[in-house]
Short mmCIF file of C-alpha atoms in Angstrom, two decimals:
data_model
loop_
_atom_site.label_atom_id
_atom_site.label_comp_id
_atom_site.label_asym_id
_atom_site.label_seq_id
_atom_site.Cartn_x
_atom_site.Cartn_y
_atom_site.Cartn_z
CA MET A 28 61.17 72.97 135.46
CA GLU A 29 61.60 76.03 133.27
CA ASN A 30 65.10 77.27 132.59
CA LYS A 31 66.15 80.77 133.56
CA GLU A 32 65.39 83.55 131.09
CA LYS A 33 68.61 84.64 129.37
CA MET A 34 67.37 87.25 126.91
CA LYS A 35 64.16 89.21 126.89
CA ILE A 36 62.82 90.91 123.81
CA GLU A 37 60.28 93.60 124.67
CA ASN A 38 58.13 95.48 122.15
CA ILE A 39 60.73 95.51 119.41
CA ASN A 40 59.89 97.48 116.29
CA LEU A 41 62.55 97.79 113.62
CA TYR A 42 62.56 99.90 110.48
CA TYR A 43 64.80 99.86 107.41
CA GLY A 44 64.14 103.44 106.34
CA GLU A 45 60.40 103.51 105.75
CA PHE A 46 59.94 99.75 105.74
CA GLN A 47 58.95 98.15 109.02
CA ALA A 48 60.76 94.81 109.24
CA LEU A 49 59.78 93.82 112.78
CA LYS A 50 56.44 94.54 114.40
CA ASN A 51 56.05 94.56 118.13
CA ILE A 52 58.08 91.47 118.97
CA ASN A 53 57.95 90.06 122.50
CA MET A 54 59.81 86.93 123.38
CA ASN A 55 61.85 85.35 126.13
CA ILE A 56 64.85 83.19 125.35
CA ASN A 57 65.67 80.59 127.95
CA GLU A 58 69.13 79.66 129.10
CA ASN A 59 70.61 76.34 127.95
CA GLU A 60 67.93 75.80 125.38
CA ILE A 61 67.94 75.90 121.61
CA THR A 62 65.42 78.29 120.18
CA ALA A 63 64.65 78.09 116.47
CA PHE A 64 63.31 80.92 114.32
CA ILE A 65 61.43 79.69 111.25
CA GLY A 66 59.40 81.39 108.56
CA PRO A 67 59.50 82.29 104.87
CA SER A 68 62.19 84.56 103.39
CA GLY A 69 61.86 88.20 104.36
CA CYS A 70 59.74 87.46 107.42
CA GLY A 71 62.17 89.19 109.77
CA LYS A 72 63.71 86.20 111.54
CA SER A 73 67.28 87.04 110.52
CA THR A 74 66.65 90.70 111.29
CA LEU A 75 65.61 89.86 114.83
CA LEU A 76 68.61 87.54 115.22
CA LYS A 77 70.95 90.32 114.14
CA SER A 78 69.32 92.71 116.59
CA LEU A 79 70.30 90.41 119.44
CA ASN A 80 74.00 91.21 119.03
CA ARG A 81 73.50 94.58 117.37
CA MET A 82 74.89 93.53 114.00
CA ASN A 83 72.06 95.65 112.61
CA ASP A 84 73.95 98.71 113.81
CA LEU A 85 76.19 98.24 110.77
CA VAL A 86 73.36 98.62 108.29
CA GLU A 87 72.66 102.21 107.31
CA GLY A 88 69.19 103.57 107.95
CA VAL A 89 68.11 101.06 110.60
CA LYS A 90 65.93 102.39 113.40
CA ILE A 91 64.96 100.22 116.31
CA ASP A 92 62.75 100.85 119.30
CA GLY A 93 61.80 98.67 122.21
CA LYS A 94 64.09 96.82 124.55
CA ILE A 95 66.34 93.80 124.36
CA LEU A 96 67.69 92.61 127.69
CA LEU A 97 70.61 90.28 128.31
CA ASP A 98 70.55 89.13 131.92
CA ASP A 99 68.25 92.10 132.54
CA VAL A 100 70.66 94.67 131.09
CA ASP A 101 69.44 96.73 128.13
CA ILE A 102 71.86 95.89 125.29
CA TYR A 103 71.09 99.04 123.31
CA LYS A 104 71.30 101.50 126.17
CA ASP A 105 73.58 100.13 128.85
CA MET A 106 76.07 97.94 127.01
CA ASP A 107 78.95 98.52 124.64
CA ALA A 108 78.49 96.73 121.32
CA THR A 109 81.91 95.03 121.51
CA VAL A 110 81.16 93.70 125.02
CA LEU A 111 77.75 92.52 123.86
CA ARG A 112 79.20 90.74 120.83
CA LYS A 113 81.75 88.98 122.97
CA ARG A 114 78.94 87.63 125.15
CA VAL A 115 76.55 86.98 122.26
CA GLY A 116 78.51 85.30 119.48
CA MET A 117 77.38 84.73 115.92
CA VAL A 118 77.79 82.14 113.19
CA PHE A 119 76.82 83.34 109.76
CA GLN A 120 74.96 81.83 106.84
CA LYS A 121 78.02 81.44 104.67
CA PRO A 122 81.12 80.04 106.33
CA ASN A 123 83.41 83.05 106.72
CA PRO A 124 86.75 81.96 108.11
CA PHE A 125 89.36 84.71 107.81
CA PRO A 126 92.06 84.26 105.17
CA MET A 127 94.55 83.11 107.78
CA SER A 128 95.69 79.84 109.29
CA ILE A 129 93.27 77.66 111.22
CA TYR A 130 95.10 78.54 114.43
CA ASP A 131 94.97 82.29 113.80
CA ASN A 132 91.27 82.10 112.99
CA VAL A 133 90.46 80.68 116.40
CA ALA A 134 93.05 82.83 118.19
CA TYR A 135 91.68 86.02 116.63
CA GLY A 136 88.86 86.41 119.16
CA PRO A 137 90.93 85.95 122.34
CA ARG A 138 93.69 88.15 120.88
CA THR A 139 91.05 90.80 120.24
CA HIS A 140 90.17 90.71 123.89
CA GLY A 141 93.73 91.10 125.04
CA ILE A 142 95.08 87.58 125.51
CA LYS A 143 98.66 87.51 124.24
CA GLN A 144 100.28 84.66 126.16
CA LYS A 145 101.15 81.89 123.74
CA SER A 146 100.40 79.01 126.10
CA ARG A 147 97.02 80.49 127.01
CA LEU A 148 96.17 80.96 123.33
CA ASP A 149 97.21 77.39 122.53
CA GLU A 150 94.93 76.20 125.26
CA ILE A 151 91.95 78.23 124.03
CA VAL A 152 92.47 77.13 120.44
CA GLU A 153 92.57 73.47 121.41
CA GLN A 154 89.58 73.78 123.70
CA SER A 155 87.49 75.64 121.13
CA LEU A 156 88.32 73.18 118.37
CA ARG A 157 87.54 70.28 120.69
CA SER A 158 84.19 71.84 121.56
CA ALA A 159 83.46 72.07 117.85
CA ALA A 160 84.42 68.39 117.54
CA MET A 161 87.15 69.03 115.00
CA TRP A 162 90.37 69.01 117.00
CA ASP A 163 91.43 65.59 115.73
CA GLU A 164 90.69 66.57 112.14
CA VAL A 165 92.83 69.69 112.17
CA LYS A 166 95.41 69.36 114.95
CA ASP A 167 98.13 68.45 112.44
CA ARG A 168 97.47 71.36 110.15
CA LEU A 169 96.78 74.28 112.43
CA LYS A 170 99.24 76.42 110.47
CA LYS A 171 97.50 75.74 107.15
CA SER A 172 95.08 78.24 105.64
CA ALA A 173 91.49 77.88 106.76
CA LEU A 174 90.34 78.49 103.20
CA GLY A 175 91.72 75.13 102.10
CA MET A 176 89.09 73.28 104.12
CA SER A 177 85.72 72.02 102.91
CA GLY A 178 82.60 74.15 103.45
CA GLY A 179 81.42 72.00 106.34
CA GLN A 180 84.78 72.15 108.06
CA GLN A 181 84.92 75.90 107.52
CA GLN A 182 81.53 76.33 109.15
CA ARG A 183 82.56 74.21 112.14
CA LEU A 184 85.73 76.28 112.35
CA CYS A 185 83.51 79.38 112.51
CA ILE A 186 81.61 77.76 115.36
CA ALA A 187 84.92 77.03 117.10
CA ARG A 188 85.89 80.64 116.49
CA ALA A 189 82.65 81.74 118.13
CA PHE A 190 83.46 79.53 121.15
CA SER A 191 86.90 81.06 121.48
CA VAL A 192 85.71 84.20 123.25
CA ASN A 193 83.64 82.17 125.67
CA PRO A 194 80.21 83.56 124.79
CA GLU A 195 77.03 82.94 126.75
CA VAL A 196 74.67 83.05 123.80
CA ILE A 197 75.38 81.80 120.27
CA LEU A 198 73.33 83.04 117.33
CA LEU A 199 73.33 80.96 114.17
CA ASP A 200 71.96 82.43 110.97
CA GLU A 201 71.01 79.50 108.73
CA PRO A 202 74.37 77.91 109.49
CA THR A 203 73.84 74.84 107.34
CA SER A 204 72.08 76.28 104.31
CA ALA A 205 75.26 76.14 102.23
CA LEU A 206 76.33 72.68 103.43
CA ASP A 207 75.81 69.07 102.40
CA PRO A 208 73.66 66.71 104.52
CA ILE A 209 76.58 65.06 106.32
CA SER A 210 78.14 68.36 107.38
CA THR A 211 74.68 69.54 108.39
CA MET A 212 74.21 66.48 110.57
CA LYS A 213 77.56 67.04 112.24
CA ILE A 214 76.65 70.60 113.10
CA GLU A 215 73.21 69.66 114.41
CA ASP A 216 74.72 66.95 116.63
CA LEU A 217 77.20 69.49 117.86
CA LEU A 218 74.50 72.01 118.77
CA VAL A 219 72.56 69.48 120.81
CA GLU A 220 75.78 68.42 122.53
CA ILE A 221 76.78 71.91 123.63
CA LYS A 222 73.44 73.35 124.64
CA ASP A 223 73.98 72.60 128.32
CA ASN A 224 76.70 75.24 128.36
CA TYR A 225 75.22 77.84 126.05
CA THR A 226 72.04 79.50 125.03
CA ILE A 227 71.51 78.91 121.33
CA ILE A 228 69.29 80.66 118.82
CA ILE A 229 69.17 79.29 115.31
CA VAL A 230 67.48 80.73 112.24
CA THR A 231 66.60 78.03 109.78
CA HIS A 232 64.69 77.53 106.57
CA ASN A 233 64.64 73.85 107.21
CA MET A 234 61.73 72.82 109.40
CA GLN A 235 63.07 69.32 109.95
CA GLN A 236 66.16 70.94 111.33
CA ALA A 237 64.08 72.93 113.79
CA THR A 238 62.31 69.78 114.98
CA ARG A 239 65.60 67.88 115.25
CA VAL A 240 67.52 70.37 117.33
CA SER A 241 65.35 72.94 119.02
CA ASP A 242 63.47 73.06 122.28
CA LYS A 243 61.35 76.04 121.33
CA THR A 244 60.35 77.38 117.96
CA ALA A 245 59.08 80.77 116.87
CA PHE A 246 57.22 81.10 113.59
CA PHE A 247 57.62 84.47 111.88
CA LEU A 248 55.48 85.98 109.17
CA HIS A 249 55.60 89.52 107.75
CA GLY A 250 57.70 90.81 110.62
CA GLU A 251 55.50 89.36 113.35
CA VAL A 252 55.82 86.36 115.61
CA VAL A 253 52.76 84.32 114.76
CA GLU A 254 53.41 81.55 117.23
CA PHE A 255 56.10 80.79 119.80
CA ASN A 256 55.95 77.52 121.65
CA GLU A 257 57.75 74.34 122.53
CA THR A 258 58.92 72.82 119.28
CA GLU A 259 57.04 69.60 119.78
CA LYS A 260 53.76 71.37 120.42
CA LEU A 261 54.23 73.90 117.63
CA PHE A 262 54.79 71.21 115.04
CA SER A 263 52.26 68.68 116.30
CA LEU A 264 49.44 70.95 117.40
CA PRO A 265 49.88 74.42 115.93
CA LYS A 266 47.42 76.85 117.45
CA ASN A 267 47.42 79.28 114.57
CA LYS A 268 46.06 78.48 111.13
CA LYS A 269 48.99 80.27 109.43
CA THR A 270 51.52 78.20 111.36
CA GLU A 271 49.73 75.06 110.33
CA ASP A 272 49.66 76.15 106.69
CA TYR A 273 53.38 76.87 106.76
CA ILE A 274 54.57 73.73 108.51
CA THR A 275 52.41 71.50 106.36
CA GLY A 276 53.92 73.12 103.29
CA ARG A 277 50.85 74.92 102.02
CA PHE A 278 52.94 78.05 101.49
CA GLY A 279 56.44 79.36 102.08
CA MET B 161 68.51 66.86 52.53
CA GLU B 162 68.35 70.53 51.77
CA ASN B 163 68.15 71.22 55.47
CA THR B 164 71.41 69.51 56.29
CA ALA B 165 73.12 71.36 53.48
CA LEU B 166 71.92 74.60 54.99
CA GLU B 167 73.07 73.51 58.42
CA LYS B 168 76.43 72.62 56.98
CA SER B 169 76.91 76.03 55.46
CA VAL B 170 75.91 77.68 58.75
CA LEU B 171 78.37 75.46 60.58
CA ASN B 172 81.10 76.28 58.10
CA LYS B 173 80.47 79.97 58.47
CA ARG B 174 80.72 79.63 62.22
CA LYS B 175 83.95 77.71 61.88
CA THR B 176 85.55 80.36 59.71
CA LYS B 177 84.33 83.07 62.05
CA SER B 178 85.85 81.42 65.10
CA LEU B 179 89.03 80.75 63.13
CA ILE B 180 89.36 84.42 62.19
CA LEU B 181 88.64 85.42 65.78
CA ARG B 182 91.21 83.01 67.13
CA PHE B 183 93.75 84.34 64.64
CA MET B 184 93.05 87.94 65.69
CA VAL B 185 93.39 87.11 69.38
CA TRP B 186 96.70 85.37 68.80
CA LEU B 187 97.92 88.17 66.57
CA CYS B 188 97.17 90.82 69.21
CA GLY B 189 98.85 88.74 71.89
CA ILE B 190 101.95 88.14 69.80
CA LEU B 191 102.06 91.79 68.78
CA THR B 192 102.00 92.95 72.40
CA VAL B 193 104.66 90.55 73.55
CA GLY B 194 106.68 91.19 70.41
CA ILE B 195 106.73 94.95 70.81
CA LEU B 196 107.74 94.66 74.45
CA ALA B 197 110.45 92.15 73.63
CA TYR B 198 111.75 94.32 70.79
CA ILE B 199 111.96 97.43 72.97
CA LEU B 200 113.66 95.52 75.77
CA LEU B 201 116.17 93.90 73.43
CA PHE B 202 116.78 97.18 71.61
CA ILE B 203 117.72 98.93 74.82
CA LEU B 204 119.45 96.06 76.60
CA VAL B 205 121.57 95.08 73.58
CA ARG B 206 122.82 98.63 73.18
CA GLY B 207 122.96 99.41 76.85
CA ILE B 208 124.45 96.41 78.61
CA PRO B 209 127.81 96.39 76.73
CA ASN B 210 128.36 99.95 77.95
CA ILE B 211 127.73 99.14 81.58
CA ASN B 212 130.96 98.76 83.53
CA MET B 213 132.13 99.29 87.06
CA GLU B 214 133.19 102.82 86.28
CA PHE B 215 129.70 103.65 84.98
CA LEU B 216 127.94 101.95 87.87
CA PHE B 217 130.07 103.03 90.81
CA GLY B 218 132.51 105.62 89.56
CA GLU B 219 132.80 109.34 90.00
CA TYR B 220 130.94 111.66 87.66
CA ASN B 221 133.44 114.04 86.07
CA SER B 222 134.54 115.39 82.74
CA ASP B 223 135.93 111.97 81.78
CA SER B 224 133.09 109.82 83.02
CA LEU B 225 129.32 109.99 82.75
CA SER B 226 128.90 107.66 85.72
CA ALA B 227 125.31 106.98 86.76
CA PHE B 228 126.23 106.12 90.37
CA SER B 229 124.99 109.39 91.77
CA SER B 230 121.72 109.14 89.81
CA ILE B 231 121.12 105.53 90.85
CA VAL B 232 121.40 106.50 94.50
CA THR B 233 119.09 109.50 94.02
CA THR B 234 116.52 107.35 92.20
CA VAL B 235 116.40 104.79 94.99
CA GLU B 236 116.30 107.57 97.60
CA MET B 237 113.40 109.20 95.82
CA ILE B 238 111.44 105.93 95.52
CA VAL B 239 111.86 105.14 99.19
CA ILE B 240 111.06 108.57 100.60
CA SER B 241 108.11 109.36 98.36
CA LEU B 242 106.60 105.95 99.13
CA ILE B 243 107.09 106.60 102.85
CA ILE B 244 105.11 109.82 102.41
CA ALA B 245 102.46 108.80 99.90
CA VAL B 246 101.62 105.20 100.85
CA PRO B 247 100.36 105.88 104.39
CA VAL B 248 98.43 108.96 103.27
CA GLY B 249 96.93 107.12 100.30
CA VAL B 250 96.04 103.96 102.20
CA PHE B 251 94.49 105.87 105.10
CA CYS B 252 92.52 107.98 102.66
CA ALA B 253 91.22 104.79 101.01
CA ILE B 254 90.33 103.35 104.42
CA TYR B 255 88.37 106.49 105.22
CA LEU B 256 86.59 106.40 101.87
CA HIS B 257 85.50 102.80 102.11
CA GLU B 258 85.38 101.90 105.80
CA TYR B 259 84.41 105.04 107.66
CA ALA B 260 82.64 107.53 105.42
CA LYS B 261 78.90 107.14 105.17
CA ARG B 262 77.51 106.57 101.72
CA GLY B 263 76.47 109.77 99.94
CA ASN B 264 78.72 111.81 102.22
CA LYS B 265 79.73 115.13 100.63
CA ALA B 266 83.36 114.84 101.74
CA VAL B 267 83.62 111.53 99.90
CA LYS B 268 82.40 113.10 96.68
CA VAL B 269 84.91 115.90 97.00
CA ILE B 270 87.77 113.51 97.73
CA ARG B 271 86.86 111.26 94.79
CA LEU B 272 86.68 114.27 92.48
CA ALA B 273 90.06 115.44 93.75
CA VAL B 274 91.61 112.02 93.27
CA ASP B 275 90.29 111.68 89.72
CA THR B 276 91.43 115.17 88.84
CA LEU B 277 94.89 114.66 90.31
CA ALA B 278 95.21 111.44 88.33
CA GLY B 279 94.49 113.25 85.09
CA ILE B 280 96.90 116.17 85.45
CA PRO B 281 99.96 115.90 83.18
CA SER B 282 103.19 115.53 85.10
CA ILE B 283 104.69 118.73 83.73
CA VAL B 284 101.93 120.68 85.45
CA TYR B 285 102.92 119.02 88.72
CA GLY B 286 106.45 120.11 87.96
CA LEU B 287 105.38 123.68 87.47
CA PHE B 288 103.36 123.60 90.69
CA GLY B 289 106.29 122.04 92.56
CA MET B 290 108.66 124.66 91.25
CA ILE B 291 106.44 127.53 92.33
CA PHE B 292 105.20 126.09 95.61
CA PHE B 293 108.00 123.95 97.05
CA VAL B 294 111.02 125.50 95.36
CA ASN B 295 110.03 129.15 95.54
CA ILE B 296 107.26 129.79 98.06
CA LEU B 297 108.45 127.28 100.67
CA GLY B 298 112.04 128.09 99.78
CA LEU B 299 113.16 124.48 99.50
CA ARG B 300 115.27 125.37 96.44
CA ALA B 301 115.80 122.93 93.59
CA SER B 302 116.42 119.88 95.72
CA VAL B 303 115.68 116.20 96.10
CA LEU B 304 113.19 117.20 98.82
CA SER B 305 111.20 119.42 96.44
CA GLY B 306 111.21 116.59 93.93
CA VAL B 307 110.11 114.01 96.49
CA LEU B 308 107.22 116.17 97.68
CA THR B 309 106.05 116.85 94.12
CA ILE B 310 106.27 113.20 93.19
CA SER B 311 104.44 112.15 96.35
CA ILE B 312 101.44 114.23 95.32
CA MET B 313 101.69 112.77 91.84
CA ILE B 314 101.53 109.14 92.94
CA LEU B 315 98.87 109.73 95.59
CA PRO B 316 95.89 109.18 93.26
CA VAL B 317 97.37 105.90 91.98
CA ILE B 318 97.78 104.63 95.51
CA ILE B 319 94.38 105.85 96.70
CA SER B 320 92.44 104.31 93.86
CA SER B 321 94.24 100.97 93.86
CA SER B 322 94.00 100.73 97.65
CA GLU B 323 90.32 101.58 97.57
CA GLU B 324 89.71 98.94 94.91
CA ALA B 325 91.62 96.40 97.00
CA ILE B 326 89.75 97.28 100.19
CA LYS B 327 86.45 97.17 98.34
CA SER B 328 87.17 93.64 97.16
CA VAL B 329 87.55 92.34 100.72
CA PRO B 330 84.27 90.46 101.29
CA ASP B 331 81.94 92.01 103.88
CA MET B 332 81.60 88.64 105.58
CA TYR B 333 85.16 88.97 106.88
CA ARG B 334 84.26 92.28 108.49
CA GLU B 335 81.09 90.78 109.96
CA GLY B 336 83.04 87.82 111.31
CA SER B 337 85.48 90.11 113.04
CA LEU B 338 82.91 92.54 114.43
CA GLY B 339 80.77 89.58 115.51
CA LEU B 340 83.58 88.47 117.80
CA GLY B 341 83.51 91.80 119.54
CA ALA B 342 86.40 93.40 117.64
CA THR B 343 86.30 97.15 117.15
CA ARG B 344 86.13 98.66 113.69
CA LEU B 345 89.74 99.77 114.03
CA ARG B 346 90.97 96.26 114.82
CA THR B 347 88.85 94.87 111.99
CA VAL B 348 90.45 97.27 109.54
CA PHE B 349 94.02 96.62 110.64
CA SER B 350 93.89 92.90 111.37
CA ILE B 351 91.47 91.68 108.72
CA VAL B 352 90.80 94.19 105.96
CA LEU B 353 94.30 95.54 105.31
CA PRO B 354 96.13 92.18 105.29
CA THR B 355 93.51 90.77 102.92
CA ALA B 356 93.77 93.83 100.67
CA MET B 357 97.58 93.88 100.77
CA PRO B 358 98.27 92.24 97.38
CA GLY B 359 96.02 94.82 95.68
CA ILE B 360 97.61 97.68 97.58
CA LEU B 361 101.06 96.41 96.61
CA SER B 362 100.14 96.34 92.95
CA GLY B 363 99.24 100.01 93.29
CA VAL B 364 102.62 100.61 94.90
CA ILE B 365 104.34 98.89 91.96
CA LEU B 366 102.50 101.20 89.56
CA ALA B 367 103.56 104.16 91.67
CA ILE B 368 107.20 103.03 91.61
CA GLY B 369 106.95 102.83 87.84
CA ARG B 370 105.81 106.42 87.74
CA ILE B 371 108.58 107.59 90.06
CA VAL B 372 111.30 105.79 88.14
CA GLY B 373 110.08 107.07 84.80
CA GLU B 374 109.35 110.65 85.81
CA THR B 375 111.33 113.43 84.17
CA ALA B 376 109.17 116.46 83.47
CA ALA B 377 108.06 117.06 87.05
CA LEU B 378 111.55 116.49 88.41
CA ILE B 379 113.51 118.70 86.02
CA PHE B 380 111.61 121.65 87.52
CA THR B 381 111.94 120.60 91.13
CA SER B 382 114.98 118.46 91.90
CA GLY B 383 116.85 119.75 88.90
CA THR B 384 119.26 118.24 86.39
CA ASN B 385 122.33 118.80 88.48
CA VAL B 386 124.66 115.91 89.13
CA LEU B 387 127.30 115.73 91.83
CA GLU B 388 130.60 113.94 91.47
CA ASN B 389 129.74 111.50 94.20
CA PRO B 390 126.37 110.29 95.41
CA THR B 391 124.82 111.97 98.41
CA LEU B 392 121.67 111.32 100.42
CA ASP B 393 121.42 115.04 101.24
CA LEU B 394 117.76 115.94 100.69
CA MET B 395 118.63 119.58 100.08
CA ALA B 396 121.05 118.81 97.26
CA SER B 397 119.91 119.25 93.70
CA GLN B 398 120.33 115.84 92.11
CA ARG B 399 119.09 114.09 88.98
CA THR B 400 117.43 110.70 88.86
CA LEU B 401 118.26 108.00 86.31
CA ALA B 402 115.46 109.01 83.97
CA ILE B 403 116.76 112.58 83.90
CA HIS B 404 120.33 111.33 83.55
CA MET B 405 119.20 109.43 80.50
CA TYR B 406 117.38 112.42 79.09
CA MET B 407 120.38 114.69 79.63
CA LEU B 408 122.83 112.21 78.09
CA ALA B 409 120.59 111.64 75.10
CA SER B 410 120.36 115.35 74.41
CA GLU B 411 123.98 116.20 75.11
CA GLY B 412 125.44 115.12 71.82
CA LEU B 413 128.86 114.21 73.16
CA PRO B 414 130.48 111.30 71.31
CA TYR B 415 129.52 108.11 73.25
CA SER B 416 126.90 109.94 75.39
CA LYS B 417 124.10 108.21 73.44
CA ASP B 418 125.63 104.85 74.33
CA MET B 419 125.69 105.90 77.93
CA ALA B 420 122.02 106.93 77.66
CA PHE B 421 121.22 103.39 76.57
CA ALA B 422 123.29 102.02 79.41
CA THR B 423 121.25 104.18 81.80
CA GLY B 424 118.04 102.92 80.20
CA ALA B 425 119.20 99.35 80.71
CA ILE B 426 119.87 100.03 84.37
CA LEU B 427 116.41 101.60 84.71
CA ILE B 428 114.79 98.55 83.19
CA ILE B 429 116.76 96.25 85.45
CA ILE B 430 115.75 98.26 88.54
CA VAL B 431 112.09 98.10 87.52
CA PHE B 432 112.44 94.34 87.01
CA ILE B 433 113.96 93.83 90.43
CA VAL B 434 111.35 95.98 92.15
CA ASN B 435 108.44 94.25 90.39
CA PHE B 436 109.86 90.83 91.11
CA ALA B 437 110.35 91.63 94.78
CA ALA B 438 106.87 93.13 95.12
CA THR B 439 105.23 90.17 93.40
CA LYS B 440 107.09 87.76 95.67
CA LEU B 441 106.01 89.80 98.67
CA ALA B 442 102.39 89.92 97.51
CA GLY B 443 102.51 86.18 96.91
CA ARG B 444 103.77 85.55 100.41
CA ILE B 445 101.13 87.80 101.97
CA GLY B 446 98.36 86.53 99.71
CA GLY B 447 99.44 82.89 100.08
CA LEU B 448 97.17 82.17 103.00
CA SER B 449 94.19 83.78 101.32
CA ASN B 450 94.50 81.44 98.37
CA GLY B 451 94.22 78.39 100.55
CA LYS B 452 97.82 77.30 100.10
#
């Protein structure tokens, strides 16, 4: 049985000044699934990801037309960006914990959204860190700076931080590209573990990663979605010649 | 064989070159430290023996050149002008880097103004302060006129160091904050400013240095007057330590030169204390960002 559609992308065209970065994208993202975006550098996959929580708004000279719907609400017309970003969280390519303690990093999100009660914050911090499978690692040093941790731990902390505001969708922009294989494995395991509660979209350069974690995969090239299908089918029986060339390593 | 001989001579040349360079680097380092140490010793050795309770906390009258009144005025001036200039400067820097769009005309004008203000000699500020605050606004020669003049003077220092500090906060922190649904305002106050704080503080230290050392701009605005006992009255005309020192040095009374050195020693000690405190503060704030 198909899962419910969480986000709908309808006729998205995006321009950086004169340059068209996304061309007529249509795609549905299902709830409680992991969707992977793959493709060579500059193909628009990160751009589309950043459009889903309006992080592109921060870049000067971006123009976007078309519609992106979250639970059938237009996120560009009928939703405030801060509300959207609370519901659609993001984990970035480079681990970016704030220069604060581990505790304050995770508590930042809930504090932003008005939670001040200490006991409630403690609860959220513990829960988020548990969800990111790192509570036992850090519970004794919550007051220590987050910047003293390893890259892999920092990235998992960022995932915990994303959990802290209780999002519905989590966007991950090449979350493991700066990490070693063991940290990468931990994060992949984590994603598979949590997908029953979230909708996850992951941009990755690593095709093995896409096959390991994702249910659906979209292959991007020159700002277009060349093929979007169940991951298994896309990698075993690509319909498009370009997809086949890319996944067999003929280019990219 | 010839080849190795050639190589040897090249190697030798390199060795001498790096030796000379190393010598020059050391020499410059020693020279800098040496000059500073000499000046400090010169002033402290002559000044400290003349510092006594009477000089520090006594009354200024025809028998005593007590610096008490000037010490209080100096501290008063530091505190009030920082209260005025730091918020204005930091907010201006926030506007320049966080809110203004790139290529904005207002930004260009502000930058030009900041650079120009930074380059104006302090005596010109003094003249402006005398005409504008003292005469036109009718604030008379007073600590207030001096504070206002000095606030304008330190503004460019604070703006440019704050802007530098804010600029050096990585964009990924901002993205992380905005990505959690924080507003731009919360991002600036909870993430950007705390991270930039050590840099902003170093600008404040520079500004304090300028306030403490200022004479020309203050002679015209807060005056060279000195009251018998210290007062915090902003409308009183009062001299700061630097002016006290200048006046003593040019007075030519017997022992007034010694007292000028004593004043200089106190000035140096105040600057030391302020710098030490600010560095400690910056270290405490910046501690978390260094992964300690």
